[in-house]
Coordinates of C-alpha atoms in Angstrom, one line a residue:
X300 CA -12.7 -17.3 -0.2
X301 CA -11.1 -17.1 2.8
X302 CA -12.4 -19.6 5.7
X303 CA -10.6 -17.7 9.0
X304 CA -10.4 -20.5 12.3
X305 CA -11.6 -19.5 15.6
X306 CA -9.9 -21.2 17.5
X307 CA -6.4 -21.4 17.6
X308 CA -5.3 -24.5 19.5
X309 CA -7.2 -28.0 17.2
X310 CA -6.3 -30.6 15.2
X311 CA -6.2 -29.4 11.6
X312 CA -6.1 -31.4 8.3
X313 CA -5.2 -27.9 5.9
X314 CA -6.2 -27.6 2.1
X315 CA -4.9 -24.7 0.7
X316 CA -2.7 -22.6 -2.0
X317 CA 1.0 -22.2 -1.1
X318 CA 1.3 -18.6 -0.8
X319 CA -1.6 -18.7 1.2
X320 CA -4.7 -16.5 -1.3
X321 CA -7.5 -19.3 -1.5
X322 CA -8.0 -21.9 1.5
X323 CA -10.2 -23.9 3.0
X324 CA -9.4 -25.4 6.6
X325 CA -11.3 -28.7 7.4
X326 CA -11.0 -31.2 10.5
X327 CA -9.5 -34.4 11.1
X328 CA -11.0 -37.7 13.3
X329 CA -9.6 -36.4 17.1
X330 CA -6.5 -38.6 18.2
X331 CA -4.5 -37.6 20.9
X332 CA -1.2 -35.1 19.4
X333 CA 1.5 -37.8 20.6
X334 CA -0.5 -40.7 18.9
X335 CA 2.1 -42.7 16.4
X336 CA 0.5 -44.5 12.9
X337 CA -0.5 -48.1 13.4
X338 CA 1.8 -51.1 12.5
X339 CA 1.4 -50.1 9.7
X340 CA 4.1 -50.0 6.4
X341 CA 1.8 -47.8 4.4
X342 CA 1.2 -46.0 7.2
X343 CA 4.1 -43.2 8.4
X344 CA 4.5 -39.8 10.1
X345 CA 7.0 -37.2 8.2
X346 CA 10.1 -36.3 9.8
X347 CA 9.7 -32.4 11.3
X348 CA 12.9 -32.8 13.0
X349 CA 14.8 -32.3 10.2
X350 CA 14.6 -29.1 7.3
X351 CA 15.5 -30.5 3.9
X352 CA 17.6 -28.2 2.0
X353 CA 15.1 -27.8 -0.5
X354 CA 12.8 -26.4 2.0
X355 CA 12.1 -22.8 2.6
X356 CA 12.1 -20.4 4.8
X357 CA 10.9 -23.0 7.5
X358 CA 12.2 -24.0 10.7
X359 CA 12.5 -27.1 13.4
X360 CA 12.0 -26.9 17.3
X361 CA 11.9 -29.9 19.0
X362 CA 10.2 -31.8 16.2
X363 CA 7.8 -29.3 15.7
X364 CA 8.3 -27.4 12.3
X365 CA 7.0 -23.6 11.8
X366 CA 7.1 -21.0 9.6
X367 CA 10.4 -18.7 9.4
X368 CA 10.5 -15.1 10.4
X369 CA 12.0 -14.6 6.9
X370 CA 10.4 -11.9 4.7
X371 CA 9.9 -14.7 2.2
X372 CA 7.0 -14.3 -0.3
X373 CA 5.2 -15.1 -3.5
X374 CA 6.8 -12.4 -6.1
X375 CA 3.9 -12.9 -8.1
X376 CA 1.5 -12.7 -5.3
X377 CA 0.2 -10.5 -2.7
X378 CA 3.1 -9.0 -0.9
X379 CA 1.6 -9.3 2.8
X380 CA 2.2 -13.1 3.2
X381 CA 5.1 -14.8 4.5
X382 CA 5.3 -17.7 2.8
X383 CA 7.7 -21.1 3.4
X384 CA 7.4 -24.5 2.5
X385 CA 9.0 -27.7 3.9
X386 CA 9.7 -31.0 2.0
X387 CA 10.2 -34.6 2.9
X388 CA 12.1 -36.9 2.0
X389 CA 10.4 -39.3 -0.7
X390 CA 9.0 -42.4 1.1
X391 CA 9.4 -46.3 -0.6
X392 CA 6.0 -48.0 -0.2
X393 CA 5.7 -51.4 0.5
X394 CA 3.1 -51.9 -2.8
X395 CA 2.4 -49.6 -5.6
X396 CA -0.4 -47.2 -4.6
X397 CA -2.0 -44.2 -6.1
X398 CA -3.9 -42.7 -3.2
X399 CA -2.6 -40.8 -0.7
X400 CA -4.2 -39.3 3.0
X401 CA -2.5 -36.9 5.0
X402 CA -3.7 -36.2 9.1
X403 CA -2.0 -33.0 10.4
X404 CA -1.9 -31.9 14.0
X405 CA -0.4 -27.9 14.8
X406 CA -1.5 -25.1 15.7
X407 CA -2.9 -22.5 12.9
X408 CA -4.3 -18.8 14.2
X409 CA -6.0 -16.1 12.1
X410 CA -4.3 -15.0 9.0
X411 CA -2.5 -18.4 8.8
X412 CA -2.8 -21.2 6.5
X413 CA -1.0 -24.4 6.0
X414 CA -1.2 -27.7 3.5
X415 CA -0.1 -30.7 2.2
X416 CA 1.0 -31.8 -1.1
X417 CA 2.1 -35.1 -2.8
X418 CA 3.6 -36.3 -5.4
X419 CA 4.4 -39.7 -7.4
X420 CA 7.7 -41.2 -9.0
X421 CA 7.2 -42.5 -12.3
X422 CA 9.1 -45.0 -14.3
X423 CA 10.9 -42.6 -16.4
X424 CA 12.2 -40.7 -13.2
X425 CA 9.8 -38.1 -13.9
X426 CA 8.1 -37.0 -11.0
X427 CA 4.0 -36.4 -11.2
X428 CA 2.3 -33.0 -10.3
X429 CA 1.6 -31.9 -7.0
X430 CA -1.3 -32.7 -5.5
X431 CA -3.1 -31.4 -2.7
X432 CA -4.5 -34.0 0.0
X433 CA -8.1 -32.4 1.1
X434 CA -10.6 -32.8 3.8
X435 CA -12.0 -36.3 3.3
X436 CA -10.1 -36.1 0.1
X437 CA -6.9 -37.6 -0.5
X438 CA -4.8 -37.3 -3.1
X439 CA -4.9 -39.4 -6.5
X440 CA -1.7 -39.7 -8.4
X441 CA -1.8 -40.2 -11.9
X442 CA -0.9 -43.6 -11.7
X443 CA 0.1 -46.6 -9.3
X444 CA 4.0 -45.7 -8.0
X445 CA 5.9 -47.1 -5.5
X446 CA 7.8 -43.9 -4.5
X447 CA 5.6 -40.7 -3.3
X448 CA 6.8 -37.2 -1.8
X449 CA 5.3 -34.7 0.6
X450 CA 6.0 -32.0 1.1
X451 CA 4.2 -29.0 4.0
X452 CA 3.2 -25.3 2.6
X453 CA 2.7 -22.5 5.4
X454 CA 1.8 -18.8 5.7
X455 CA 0.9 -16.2 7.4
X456 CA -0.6 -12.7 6.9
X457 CA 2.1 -9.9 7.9
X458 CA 1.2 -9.3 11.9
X459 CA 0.0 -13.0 12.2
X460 CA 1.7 -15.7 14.0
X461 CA 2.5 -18.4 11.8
X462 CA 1.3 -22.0 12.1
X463 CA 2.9 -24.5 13.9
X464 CA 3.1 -28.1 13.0
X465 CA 3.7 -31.1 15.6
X466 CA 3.0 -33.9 13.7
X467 CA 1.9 -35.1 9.9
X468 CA 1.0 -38.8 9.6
X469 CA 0.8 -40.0 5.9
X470 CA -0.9 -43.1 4.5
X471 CA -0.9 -44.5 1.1
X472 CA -3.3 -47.1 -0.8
X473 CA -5.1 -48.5 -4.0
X474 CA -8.2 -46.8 -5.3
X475 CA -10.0 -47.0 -8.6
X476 CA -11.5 -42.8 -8.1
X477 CA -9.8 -41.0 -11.1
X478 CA -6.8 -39.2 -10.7
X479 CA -6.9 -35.9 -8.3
X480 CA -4.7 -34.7 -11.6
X481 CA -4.3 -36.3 -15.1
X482 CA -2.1 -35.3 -17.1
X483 CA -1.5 -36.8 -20.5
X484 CA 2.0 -37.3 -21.8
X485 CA 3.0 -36.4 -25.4
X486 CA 6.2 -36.3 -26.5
X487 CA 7.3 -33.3 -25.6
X488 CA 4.8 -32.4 -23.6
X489 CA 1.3 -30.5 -23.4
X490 CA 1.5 -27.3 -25.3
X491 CA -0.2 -24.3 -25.6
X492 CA -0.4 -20.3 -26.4
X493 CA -0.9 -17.9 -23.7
X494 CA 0.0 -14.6 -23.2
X495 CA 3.1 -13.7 -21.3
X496 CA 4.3 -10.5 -19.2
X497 CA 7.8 -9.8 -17.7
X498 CA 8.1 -10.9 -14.2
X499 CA 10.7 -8.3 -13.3
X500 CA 10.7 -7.5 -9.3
X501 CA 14.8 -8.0 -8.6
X502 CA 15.5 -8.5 -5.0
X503 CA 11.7 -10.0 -4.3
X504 CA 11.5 -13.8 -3.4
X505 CA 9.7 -16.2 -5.1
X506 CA 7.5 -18.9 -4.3
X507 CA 10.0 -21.5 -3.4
X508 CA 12.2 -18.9 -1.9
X509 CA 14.5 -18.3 -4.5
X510 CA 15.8 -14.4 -4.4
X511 CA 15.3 -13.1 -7.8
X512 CA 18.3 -11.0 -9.6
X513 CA 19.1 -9.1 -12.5
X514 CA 18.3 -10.6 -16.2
X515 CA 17.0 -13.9 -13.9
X516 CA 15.4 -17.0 -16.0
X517 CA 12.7 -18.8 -14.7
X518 CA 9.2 -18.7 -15.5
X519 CA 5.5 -18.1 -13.0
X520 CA 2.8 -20.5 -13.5
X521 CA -1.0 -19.9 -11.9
X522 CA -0.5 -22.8 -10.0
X523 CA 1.7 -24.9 -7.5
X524 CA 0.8 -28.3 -8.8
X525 CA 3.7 -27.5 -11.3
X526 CA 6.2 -25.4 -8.9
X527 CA 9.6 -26.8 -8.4
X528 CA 11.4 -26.8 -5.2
X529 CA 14.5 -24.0 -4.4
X530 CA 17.2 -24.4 -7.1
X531 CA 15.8 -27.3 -9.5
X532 CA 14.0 -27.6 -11.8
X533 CA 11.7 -31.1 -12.5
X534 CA 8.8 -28.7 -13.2
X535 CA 10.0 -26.4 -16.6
X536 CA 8.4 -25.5 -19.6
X537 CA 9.6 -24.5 -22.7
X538 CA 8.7 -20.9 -23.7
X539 CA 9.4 -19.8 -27.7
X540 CA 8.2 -16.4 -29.2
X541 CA 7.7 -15.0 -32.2
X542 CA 11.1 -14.4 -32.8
X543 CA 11.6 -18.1 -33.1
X544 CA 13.9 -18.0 -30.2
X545 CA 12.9 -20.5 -27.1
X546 CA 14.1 -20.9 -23.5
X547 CA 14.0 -23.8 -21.5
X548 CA 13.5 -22.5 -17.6
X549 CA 12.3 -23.5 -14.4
X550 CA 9.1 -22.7 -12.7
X551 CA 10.0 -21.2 -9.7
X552 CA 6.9 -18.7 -8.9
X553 CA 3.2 -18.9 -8.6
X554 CA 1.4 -16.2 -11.0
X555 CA 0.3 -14.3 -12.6
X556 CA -3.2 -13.4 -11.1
X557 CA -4.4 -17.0 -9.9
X558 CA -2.4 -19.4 -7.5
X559 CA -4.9 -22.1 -8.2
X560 CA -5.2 -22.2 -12.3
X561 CA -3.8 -25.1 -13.6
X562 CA -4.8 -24.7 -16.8
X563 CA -2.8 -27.3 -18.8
X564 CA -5.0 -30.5 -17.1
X565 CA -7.9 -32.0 -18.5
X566 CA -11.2 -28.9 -17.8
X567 CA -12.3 -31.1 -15.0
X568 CA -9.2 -31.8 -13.2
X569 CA -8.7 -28.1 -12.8
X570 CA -7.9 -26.9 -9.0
X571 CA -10.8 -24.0 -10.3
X572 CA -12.4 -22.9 -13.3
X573 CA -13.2 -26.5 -14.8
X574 CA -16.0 -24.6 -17.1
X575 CA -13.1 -23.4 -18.9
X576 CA -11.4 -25.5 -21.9
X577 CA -8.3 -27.4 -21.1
X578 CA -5.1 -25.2 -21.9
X579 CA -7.0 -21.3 -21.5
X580 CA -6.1 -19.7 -18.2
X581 CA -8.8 -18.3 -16.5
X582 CA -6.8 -14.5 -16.8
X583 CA -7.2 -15.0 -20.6
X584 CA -11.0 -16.0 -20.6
X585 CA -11.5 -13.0 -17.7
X586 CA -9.8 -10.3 -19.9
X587 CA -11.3 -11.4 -23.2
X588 CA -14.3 -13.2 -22.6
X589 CA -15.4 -11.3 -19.2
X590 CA -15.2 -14.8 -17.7
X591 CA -16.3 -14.5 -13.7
X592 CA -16.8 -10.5 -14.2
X593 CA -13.3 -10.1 -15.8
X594 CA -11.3 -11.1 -12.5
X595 CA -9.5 -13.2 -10.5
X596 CA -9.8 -15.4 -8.4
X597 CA -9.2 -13.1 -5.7
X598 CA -11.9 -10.2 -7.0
X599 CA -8.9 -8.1 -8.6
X600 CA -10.1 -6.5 -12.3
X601 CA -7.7 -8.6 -15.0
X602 CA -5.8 -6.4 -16.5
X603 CA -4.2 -8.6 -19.2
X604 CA -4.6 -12.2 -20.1
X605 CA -1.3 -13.2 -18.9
X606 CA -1.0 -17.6 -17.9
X607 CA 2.6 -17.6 -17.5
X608 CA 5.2 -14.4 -16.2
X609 CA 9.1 -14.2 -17.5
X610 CA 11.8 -13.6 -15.6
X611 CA 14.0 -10.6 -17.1
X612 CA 16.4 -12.9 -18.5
X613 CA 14.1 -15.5 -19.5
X614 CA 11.7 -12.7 -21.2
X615 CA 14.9 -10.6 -22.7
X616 CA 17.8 -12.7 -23.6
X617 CA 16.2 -16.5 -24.3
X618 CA 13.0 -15.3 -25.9
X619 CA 13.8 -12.0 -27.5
X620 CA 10.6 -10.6 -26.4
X621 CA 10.4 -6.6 -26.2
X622 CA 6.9 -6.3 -24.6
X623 CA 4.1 -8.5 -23.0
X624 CA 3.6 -10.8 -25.7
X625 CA 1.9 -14.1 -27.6
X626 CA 4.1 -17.2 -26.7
X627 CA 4.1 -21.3 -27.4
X628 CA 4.6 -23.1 -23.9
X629 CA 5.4 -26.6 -23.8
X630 CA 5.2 -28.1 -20.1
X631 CA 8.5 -30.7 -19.8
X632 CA 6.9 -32.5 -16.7
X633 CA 3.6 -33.7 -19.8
X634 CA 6.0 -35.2 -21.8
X635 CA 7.4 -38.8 -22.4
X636 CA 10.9 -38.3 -24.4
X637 CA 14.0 -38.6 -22.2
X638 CA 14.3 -36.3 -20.0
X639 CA 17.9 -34.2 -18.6
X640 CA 18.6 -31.7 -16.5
X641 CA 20.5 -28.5 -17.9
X642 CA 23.8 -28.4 -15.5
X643 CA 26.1 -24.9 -15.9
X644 CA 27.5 -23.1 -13.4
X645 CA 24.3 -20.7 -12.7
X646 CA 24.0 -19.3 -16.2
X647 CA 22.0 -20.5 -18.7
X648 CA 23.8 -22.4 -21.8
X649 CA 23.2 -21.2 -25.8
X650 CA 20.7 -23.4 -27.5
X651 CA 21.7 -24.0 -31.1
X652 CA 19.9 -23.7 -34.6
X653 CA 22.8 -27.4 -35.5
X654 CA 25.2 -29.3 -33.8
X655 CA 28.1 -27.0 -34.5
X656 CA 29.3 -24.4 -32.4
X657 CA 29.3 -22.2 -35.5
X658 CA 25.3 -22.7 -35.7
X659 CA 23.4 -19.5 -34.7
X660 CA 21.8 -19.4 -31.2
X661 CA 18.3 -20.0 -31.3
X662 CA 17.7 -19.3 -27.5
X663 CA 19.2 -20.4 -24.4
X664 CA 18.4 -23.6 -21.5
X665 CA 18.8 -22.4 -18.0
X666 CA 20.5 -23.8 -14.9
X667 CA 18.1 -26.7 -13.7
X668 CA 15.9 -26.7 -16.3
X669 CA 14.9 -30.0 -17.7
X670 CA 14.3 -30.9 -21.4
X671 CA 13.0 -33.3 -23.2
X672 CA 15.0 -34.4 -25.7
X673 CA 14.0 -35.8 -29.0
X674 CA 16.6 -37.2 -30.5
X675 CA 20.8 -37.0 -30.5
X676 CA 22.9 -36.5 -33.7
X677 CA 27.3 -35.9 -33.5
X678 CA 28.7 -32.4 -34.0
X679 CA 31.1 -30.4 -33.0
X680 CA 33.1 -31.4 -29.6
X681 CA 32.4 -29.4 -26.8
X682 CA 33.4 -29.1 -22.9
X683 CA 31.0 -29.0 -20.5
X684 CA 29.5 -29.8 -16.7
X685 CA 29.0 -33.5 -17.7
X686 CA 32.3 -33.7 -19.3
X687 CA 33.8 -33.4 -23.0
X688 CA 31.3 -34.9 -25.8
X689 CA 30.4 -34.4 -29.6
X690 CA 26.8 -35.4 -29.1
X691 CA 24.2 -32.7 -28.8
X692 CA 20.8 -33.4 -28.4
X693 CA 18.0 -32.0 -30.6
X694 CA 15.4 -30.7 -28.2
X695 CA 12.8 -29.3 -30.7
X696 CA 12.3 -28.7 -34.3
X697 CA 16.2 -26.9 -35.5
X698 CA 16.9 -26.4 -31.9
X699 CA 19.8 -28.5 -30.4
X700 CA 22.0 -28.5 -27.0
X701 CA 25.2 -29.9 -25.8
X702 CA 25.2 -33.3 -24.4
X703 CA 28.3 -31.9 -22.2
X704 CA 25.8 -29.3 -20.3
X705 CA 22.9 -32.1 -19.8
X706 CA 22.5 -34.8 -17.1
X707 CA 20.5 -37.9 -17.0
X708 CA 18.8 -38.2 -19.9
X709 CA 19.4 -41.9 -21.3
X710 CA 17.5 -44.2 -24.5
X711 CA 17.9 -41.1 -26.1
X712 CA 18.0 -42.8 -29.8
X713 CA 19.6 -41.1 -32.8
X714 CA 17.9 -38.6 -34.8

């Protein structure tokens, strides 16, 4: 449901889905627009002067931060939103804290939307899902952290005037409510079988603004909670069909069908759909259950029971799929084993059956991914990103990569 404003000109506290398909706008306590947070450490306003290079399709005037007049959009959404998205730079809290409240004040007219997301730092370097900060709501991280992110989503309707944003004052505490999202950590991560279609769409623009080309790899999850920012990669998953052949990719889109379906988490710390059991998208149960009348969240007929969408490359060359198919996703960000980041220059690496350079590939880890990584046995010396090494890292069962393409990941013990 779409809840349209009134009035343009008001103090606003947003709650809504990055590309801009399900939101609610609610109101904050008045203050005047040029207030500044109390004396206050846990208390501070998010710099607007500045656009993070991880941003998107956003722009500053003045300290006042507004949507860009790019054409950028969800690929795997409606295509009459202009969507963009600004992050902050994380903030050092003076105490641990696992709650976090947002107050926004801008300027938001019909067939715009904006909101707020945060996020925690764990001990592991891991960064915790986003988490959207709602009307009277705030945000409760999966645990206590001392580091926490924000970052702003906007959009507007083709024709509309985006929203503007003049100031976004953030405050963190200590609560005992359960977490806004739990996720619990296995080794690998959470894992599941969904149904998977080809992305496709070359030259469209994803959700964090990434401009898709031929035989891409990344993958399209329901939901932003799990969408990393332009050109990395802290939220992947680990996709393996059939064929026994896996890819490691980034999630770079929103889709398929829902924007709000994070199905992974617990039923009732779903965004929607918490009737449904943990790790079934709500496409799946629509299609083959006739779950809310057999469609979306949005009213559209499901036409397959697709949770996560392929990029060509990703769907082709790492997985060896040849139609819409059956696949095993494991979501990195749910895990607990060491964690690295897949460094190449922009193409995806060959993922090995053994340590040895003569070993068959068994699928392929893309630019920015990250992977969990089980274990490390010596092999065959290669040349890589990080340097020259004869360790490879085993990163599921018979599937190993090349230290020399991996940064980061450290206690890795020996297999």
């Amino acid at each position: 449901m779409r809840i349209a404003l009134r009035t343009r000109r008001h103090r606003l506290f947003a709650a809504g889905a990055a590309t801009a398909l399900c939101v609610g706008l609610g109101f904050a306590v008045a203050a005047p627009a040029n207030a500044k947070p109390a004396d206050n450490p846990s208390t501070w306003n998010a710099d607007l002067s500045t656009v993070d290079p991880a941003s998107s399709n956003v722009v500053t005037d003045g300290g006042m931060l507004r949507l860009g007049d790019q054409q950028a959009r969800a690929a795997s959404a409606y295509s009459n939103l202009r969507t963009g998205f600004a992050v902050f730079a994380p903030r050092t809290l003076p105490a641990e804290s696992n709650t976090v409240s947002a107050i926004m004040d801008g300027t938001v007219g019909q067939g715009a939307e904006v909101a707020v997301d945060v996020r925690g730092l764990r001990k592991d370097g891991s960064w915790s899902e986003w988490t959207e900060v709602r009307p009277g709501q705030p945000a409760v991280l999966d645990r206590p952290t001392s580091t926490v992110q924000a970052r702003l989503m906007l959009s507007a309707a083709d024709g509309a005037a985006g929203p503007e944003v003049r100031r976004v004052e953030l405050s963190s505490s200590t609560t005992s409510a359960r977490p806004s999202a739990q996720v619990v950590l296995e080794g690998g991560g959470l894992t599941y079988k969904v149904f998977a279609t080809r992305e496709g769409l070359v030259g469209g623009t994803t959700a964090n603004g990434h401009v898709i080309v031929e035989r891409d790899h990344f993958v399209a999850l329901p939901s932003r909670r799990g969408l990393s920012g332009k050109g990395s990669g802290e939220y992947s998953v680990r996709v393996c069909g059939d064929t026994k052949r896996c890819e490691w990719a980034p999630v770079w889109d929103v889709g398929p069908w829902n924007t709000k379906d994070d199905y992974w988490n617990p039923s009732d710390q779903r965004e929607m759909w918490k009737d449904l059991a943990q790790g079934k998208p709500e496409a799946q149960a629509a299609y083959n259950d006739g779950y809310n009348g057999g469609k979306d969240q949005f009213g559209r007929k499901v036409a397959n029971p697709a949770g996560i969408d392929l990029a060509d490359g990703t769907f082709w060359d790492g997985v060896g799929l040849k139609d819409n198919s059956w696949v095993t996703v494991s979501y990195s960000w749910t895990g607990s084993d060491p964690a690295g980041t897949v460094k190449t220059n922009g193409g995806p690496v060959n993922v090995r059956s053994g340590p040895r350079l003569g070993d068959s590939v068994a699928g392929l880890a893309a630019h920015a991914a990250q992977v969990r990584v089980e274990c490390q046995v010596k092999g065959d010396p290669v040349d890589g990103s990080q340097g020259s090494s004869d360790i490879w890292y085993r990163v599921a069962a018979d599937k190993f990569l090349a230290k020399a393409y991996v940064a980061g990941a450290s206690g890795v013990r020996d297999c």
